[in-house]
Short mmCIF file of C-alpha atoms in Angstrom, two decimals:
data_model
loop_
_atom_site.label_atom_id
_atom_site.label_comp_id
_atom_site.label_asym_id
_atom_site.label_seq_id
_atom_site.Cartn_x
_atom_site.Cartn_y
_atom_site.Cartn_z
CA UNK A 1 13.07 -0.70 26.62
CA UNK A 2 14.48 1.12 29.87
CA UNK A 3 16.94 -1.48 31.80
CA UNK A 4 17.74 -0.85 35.30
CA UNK A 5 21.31 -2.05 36.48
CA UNK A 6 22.58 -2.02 39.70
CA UNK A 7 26.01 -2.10 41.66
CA UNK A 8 27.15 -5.26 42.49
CA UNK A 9 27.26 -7.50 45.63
CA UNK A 10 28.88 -5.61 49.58
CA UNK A 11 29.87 -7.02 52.66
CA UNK A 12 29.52 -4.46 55.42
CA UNK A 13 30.32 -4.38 58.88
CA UNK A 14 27.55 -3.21 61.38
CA UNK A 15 27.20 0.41 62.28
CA UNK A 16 28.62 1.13 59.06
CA UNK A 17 26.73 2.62 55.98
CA UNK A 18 26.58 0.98 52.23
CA UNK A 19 25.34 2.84 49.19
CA UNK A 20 23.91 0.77 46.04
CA UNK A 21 23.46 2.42 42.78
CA UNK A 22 20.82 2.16 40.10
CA UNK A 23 22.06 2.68 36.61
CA UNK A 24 18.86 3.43 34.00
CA UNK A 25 19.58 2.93 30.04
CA UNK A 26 17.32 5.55 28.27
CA UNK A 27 17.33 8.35 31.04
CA UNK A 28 15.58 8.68 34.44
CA UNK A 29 12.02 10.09 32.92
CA UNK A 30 10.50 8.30 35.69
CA UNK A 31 10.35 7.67 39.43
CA UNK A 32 12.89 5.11 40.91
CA UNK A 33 12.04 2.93 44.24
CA UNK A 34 13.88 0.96 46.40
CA UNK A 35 12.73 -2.39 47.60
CA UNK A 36 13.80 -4.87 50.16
CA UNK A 37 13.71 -8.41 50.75
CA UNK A 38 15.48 -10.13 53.38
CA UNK A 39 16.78 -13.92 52.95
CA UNK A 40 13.46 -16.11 52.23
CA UNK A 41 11.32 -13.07 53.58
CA UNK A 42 8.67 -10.90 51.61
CA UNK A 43 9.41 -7.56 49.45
CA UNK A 44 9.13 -4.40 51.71
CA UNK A 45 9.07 -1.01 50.06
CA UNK A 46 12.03 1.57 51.25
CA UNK A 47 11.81 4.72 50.06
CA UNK A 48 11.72 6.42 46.18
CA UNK A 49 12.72 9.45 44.07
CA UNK A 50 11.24 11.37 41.39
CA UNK A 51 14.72 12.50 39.73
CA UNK A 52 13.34 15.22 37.28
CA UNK A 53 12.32 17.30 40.74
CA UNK A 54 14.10 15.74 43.66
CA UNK A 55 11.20 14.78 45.53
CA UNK A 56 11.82 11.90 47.80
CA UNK A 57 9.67 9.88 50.33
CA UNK A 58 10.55 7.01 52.97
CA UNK A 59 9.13 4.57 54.68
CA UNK A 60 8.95 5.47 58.36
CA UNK A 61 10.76 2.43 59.51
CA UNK A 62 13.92 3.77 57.40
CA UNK A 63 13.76 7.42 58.88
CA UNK A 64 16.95 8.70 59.56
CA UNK A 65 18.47 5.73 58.44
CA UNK A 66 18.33 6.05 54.44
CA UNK A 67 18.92 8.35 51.40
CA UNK A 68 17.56 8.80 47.77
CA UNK A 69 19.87 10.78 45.75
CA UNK A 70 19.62 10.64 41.40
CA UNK A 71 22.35 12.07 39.50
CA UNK A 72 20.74 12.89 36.62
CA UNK A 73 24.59 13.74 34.31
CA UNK A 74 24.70 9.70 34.55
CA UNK A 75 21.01 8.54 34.70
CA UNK A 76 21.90 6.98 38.05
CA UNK A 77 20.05 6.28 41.32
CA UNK A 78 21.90 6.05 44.78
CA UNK A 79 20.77 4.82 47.95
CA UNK A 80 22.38 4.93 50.85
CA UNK A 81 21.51 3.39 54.06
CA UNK A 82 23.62 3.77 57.30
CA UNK A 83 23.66 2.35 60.68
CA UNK A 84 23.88 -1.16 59.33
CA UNK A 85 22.94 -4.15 61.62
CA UNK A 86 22.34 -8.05 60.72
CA UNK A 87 18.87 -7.76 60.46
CA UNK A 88 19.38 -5.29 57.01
CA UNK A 89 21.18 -8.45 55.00
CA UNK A 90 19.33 -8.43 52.23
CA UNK A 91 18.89 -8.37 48.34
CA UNK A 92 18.02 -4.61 47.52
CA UNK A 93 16.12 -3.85 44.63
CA UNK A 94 15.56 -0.55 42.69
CA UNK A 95 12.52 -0.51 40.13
CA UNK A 96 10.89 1.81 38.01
CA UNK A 97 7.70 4.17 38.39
CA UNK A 98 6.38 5.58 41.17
CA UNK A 99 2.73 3.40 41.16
CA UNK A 100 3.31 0.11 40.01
CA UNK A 101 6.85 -1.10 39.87
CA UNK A 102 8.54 -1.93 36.60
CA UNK A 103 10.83 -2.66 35.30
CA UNK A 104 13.28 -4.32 38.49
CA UNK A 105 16.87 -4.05 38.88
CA UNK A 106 19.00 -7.37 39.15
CA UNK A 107 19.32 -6.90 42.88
CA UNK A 108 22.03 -6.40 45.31
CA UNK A 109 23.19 -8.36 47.60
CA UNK A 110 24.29 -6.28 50.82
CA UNK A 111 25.36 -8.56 53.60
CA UNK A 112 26.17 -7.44 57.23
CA UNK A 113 28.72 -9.42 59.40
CA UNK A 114 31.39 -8.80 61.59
CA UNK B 1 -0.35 2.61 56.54
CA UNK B 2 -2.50 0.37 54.44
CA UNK B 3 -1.64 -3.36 55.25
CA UNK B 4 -2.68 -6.02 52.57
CA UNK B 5 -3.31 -9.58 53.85
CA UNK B 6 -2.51 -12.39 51.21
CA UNK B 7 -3.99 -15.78 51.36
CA UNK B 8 -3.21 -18.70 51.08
CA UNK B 9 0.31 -18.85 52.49
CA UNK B 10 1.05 -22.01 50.05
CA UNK B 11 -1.17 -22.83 47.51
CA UNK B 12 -0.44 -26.50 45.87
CA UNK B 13 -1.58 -27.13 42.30
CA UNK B 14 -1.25 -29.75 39.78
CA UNK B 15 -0.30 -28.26 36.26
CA UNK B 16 -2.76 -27.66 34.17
CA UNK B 17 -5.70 -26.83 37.06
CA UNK B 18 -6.51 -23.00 38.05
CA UNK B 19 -4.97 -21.22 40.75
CA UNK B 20 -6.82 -18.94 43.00
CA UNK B 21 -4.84 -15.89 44.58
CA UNK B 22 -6.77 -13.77 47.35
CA UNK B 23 -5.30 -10.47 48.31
CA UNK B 24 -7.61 -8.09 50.79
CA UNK B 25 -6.53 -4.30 51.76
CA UNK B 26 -6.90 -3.04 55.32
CA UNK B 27 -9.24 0.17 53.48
CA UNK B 28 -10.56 0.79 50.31
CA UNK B 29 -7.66 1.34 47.00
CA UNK B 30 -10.30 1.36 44.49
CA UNK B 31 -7.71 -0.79 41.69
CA UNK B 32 -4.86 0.81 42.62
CA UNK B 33 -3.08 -2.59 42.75
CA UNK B 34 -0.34 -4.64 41.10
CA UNK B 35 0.47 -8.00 41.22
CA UNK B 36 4.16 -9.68 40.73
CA UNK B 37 5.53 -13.09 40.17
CA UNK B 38 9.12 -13.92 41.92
CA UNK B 39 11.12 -17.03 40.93
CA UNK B 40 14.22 -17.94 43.19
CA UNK B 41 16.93 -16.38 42.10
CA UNK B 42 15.15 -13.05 40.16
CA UNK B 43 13.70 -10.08 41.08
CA UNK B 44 10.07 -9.94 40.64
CA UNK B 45 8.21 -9.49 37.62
CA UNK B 46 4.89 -7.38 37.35
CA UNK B 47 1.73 -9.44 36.35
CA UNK B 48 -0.90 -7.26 36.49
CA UNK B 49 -1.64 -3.42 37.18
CA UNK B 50 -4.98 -1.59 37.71
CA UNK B 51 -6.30 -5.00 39.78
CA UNK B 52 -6.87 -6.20 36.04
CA UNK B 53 -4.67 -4.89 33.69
CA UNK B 54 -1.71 -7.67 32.11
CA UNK B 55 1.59 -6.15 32.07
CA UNK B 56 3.22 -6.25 28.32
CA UNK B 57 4.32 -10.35 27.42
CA UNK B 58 2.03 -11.50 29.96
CA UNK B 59 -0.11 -14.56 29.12
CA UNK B 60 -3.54 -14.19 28.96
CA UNK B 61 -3.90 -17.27 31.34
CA UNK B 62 -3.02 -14.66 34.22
CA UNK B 63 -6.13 -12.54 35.30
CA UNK B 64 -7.07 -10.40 38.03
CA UNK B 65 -10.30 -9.05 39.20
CA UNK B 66 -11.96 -6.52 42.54
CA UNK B 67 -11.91 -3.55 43.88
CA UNK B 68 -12.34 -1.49 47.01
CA UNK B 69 -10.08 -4.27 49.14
CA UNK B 70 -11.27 -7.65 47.75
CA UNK B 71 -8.79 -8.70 44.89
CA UNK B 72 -8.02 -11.79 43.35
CA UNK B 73 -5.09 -13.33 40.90
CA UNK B 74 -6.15 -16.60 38.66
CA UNK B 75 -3.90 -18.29 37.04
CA UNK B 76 -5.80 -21.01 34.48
CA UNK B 77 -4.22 -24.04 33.33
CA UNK B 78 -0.40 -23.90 35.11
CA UNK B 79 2.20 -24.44 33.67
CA UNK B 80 5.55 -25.24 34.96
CA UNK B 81 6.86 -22.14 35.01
CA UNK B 82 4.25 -20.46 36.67
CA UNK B 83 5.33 -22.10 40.07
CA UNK B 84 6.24 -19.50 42.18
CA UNK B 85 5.61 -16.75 44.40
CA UNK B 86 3.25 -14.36 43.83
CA UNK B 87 2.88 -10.79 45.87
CA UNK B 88 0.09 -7.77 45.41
CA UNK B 89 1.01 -4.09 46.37
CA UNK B 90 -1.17 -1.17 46.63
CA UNK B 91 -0.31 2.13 44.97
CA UNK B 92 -3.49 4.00 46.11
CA UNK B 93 -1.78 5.38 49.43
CA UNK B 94 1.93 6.60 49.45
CA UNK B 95 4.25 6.71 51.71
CA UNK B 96 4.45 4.03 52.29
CA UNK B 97 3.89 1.45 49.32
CA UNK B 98 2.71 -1.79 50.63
CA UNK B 99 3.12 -5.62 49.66
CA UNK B 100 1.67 -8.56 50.67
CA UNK B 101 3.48 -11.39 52.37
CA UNK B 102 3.00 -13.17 49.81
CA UNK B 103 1.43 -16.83 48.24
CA UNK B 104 3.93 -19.15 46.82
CA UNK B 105 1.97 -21.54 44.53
CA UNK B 106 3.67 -25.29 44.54
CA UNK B 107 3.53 -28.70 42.49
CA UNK B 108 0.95 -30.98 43.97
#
């Protein structure tokens, strides 16, 4: 069964950029999102990757802001989101497929303070 | 963008009764839907896929029905663990993937 493990928790200052990785056991034969969720807020879809082609697609609201990258040598998953402000602390998510979404990372933590 | 509009905000249940999840789309997605359970503490966990279809170790006590931009999640007989908070997102329209804002179901 294909596990997805991410990086673990960051503390960022704002303006700066953080990058979270996505670590999947058993190859990336699928599509990999990213998914958001702010402290007691809903889940809000970011952006995903199909790794075997390099096709990526973000949410508007993340334009300019974010990048997919997959490295497929280590069956990882990066994203990488700059320009960091309070309002982006939140657990980040990666999960699996590009229609439905499973399986689901752990999570990341990323928090943004000065 | 396709926006889906969950509802009820809180639902609260005693164990053992049925629970009754709405979730309406903004335009049609045929069943291109999913469902998801989130506990505190854990990412979600997909229920349901196709509007109808149970994900793999999923008790048959969860079911989900529509189409077009009516859906619906029942839950029959709750247990304990089934407390929690429940979300639908549409797959028929990318970018961008869309959730709802969710219906956290609570003891009564």
């Amino acid at each position: 069964q294909v596990q997805l493990v991410q990086s673990g928790a960051e503390v960022k200052k704002p303006e700066s950029s953080v990058k979270v990785s996505c670590k999947a056991s058993g190859g990336l034969r699928f599509a990999i999102n990213w998914v958001r969720q702010a402290p007691g807020q809903g889940l809000e879809w970011m952006g995903g990757i199909i790794p075997l082609v390099g096709t990526t697609n973000y949410a508007q609201q993340f334009q300019g802001r974010i990048t997919i990258t997959a490295d497929k040598s280590s069956n990882t998953v990066y994203m990488q989101l700059s320009g960091l402000t309070a309002e982006d602390t939140a657990y980040y998510y990666c999960a699996g497929t590009g229609n439905w979404f499973d399986p689901w990372g752990q999570g990341t933590l990323v928090t943004v303070s000065s | 963008e396709i926006v889906m509009t969950q509802s009820p905000a809180t639902l609260s249940v005693s164990p053992g009764e049925r629970a009754t999840l709405s979730c309406r789309a903004s335009q049609s997605i045929s069943i291109n839907l999913a469902w998801y359970q989130q506990k505190p503490g854990q990412p979600p966990r997909l229920l349901i896929y196709e509007a109808s279809t149970r994900a793999t170790g999923v008790p048959p006590r969860f079911s989900g029905s529509g189409s077009e931009t009516e859906f619906t999640l029942t839950i029959s007989g709750l247990q304990s663990e089934d407390f929690a908070v429940y979300y639908c997102q549409q797959y028929s329209d990318w970018p961008p993937r869309t959730f709802g804002q969710g219906t956290r179901v609570e003891i009564k």
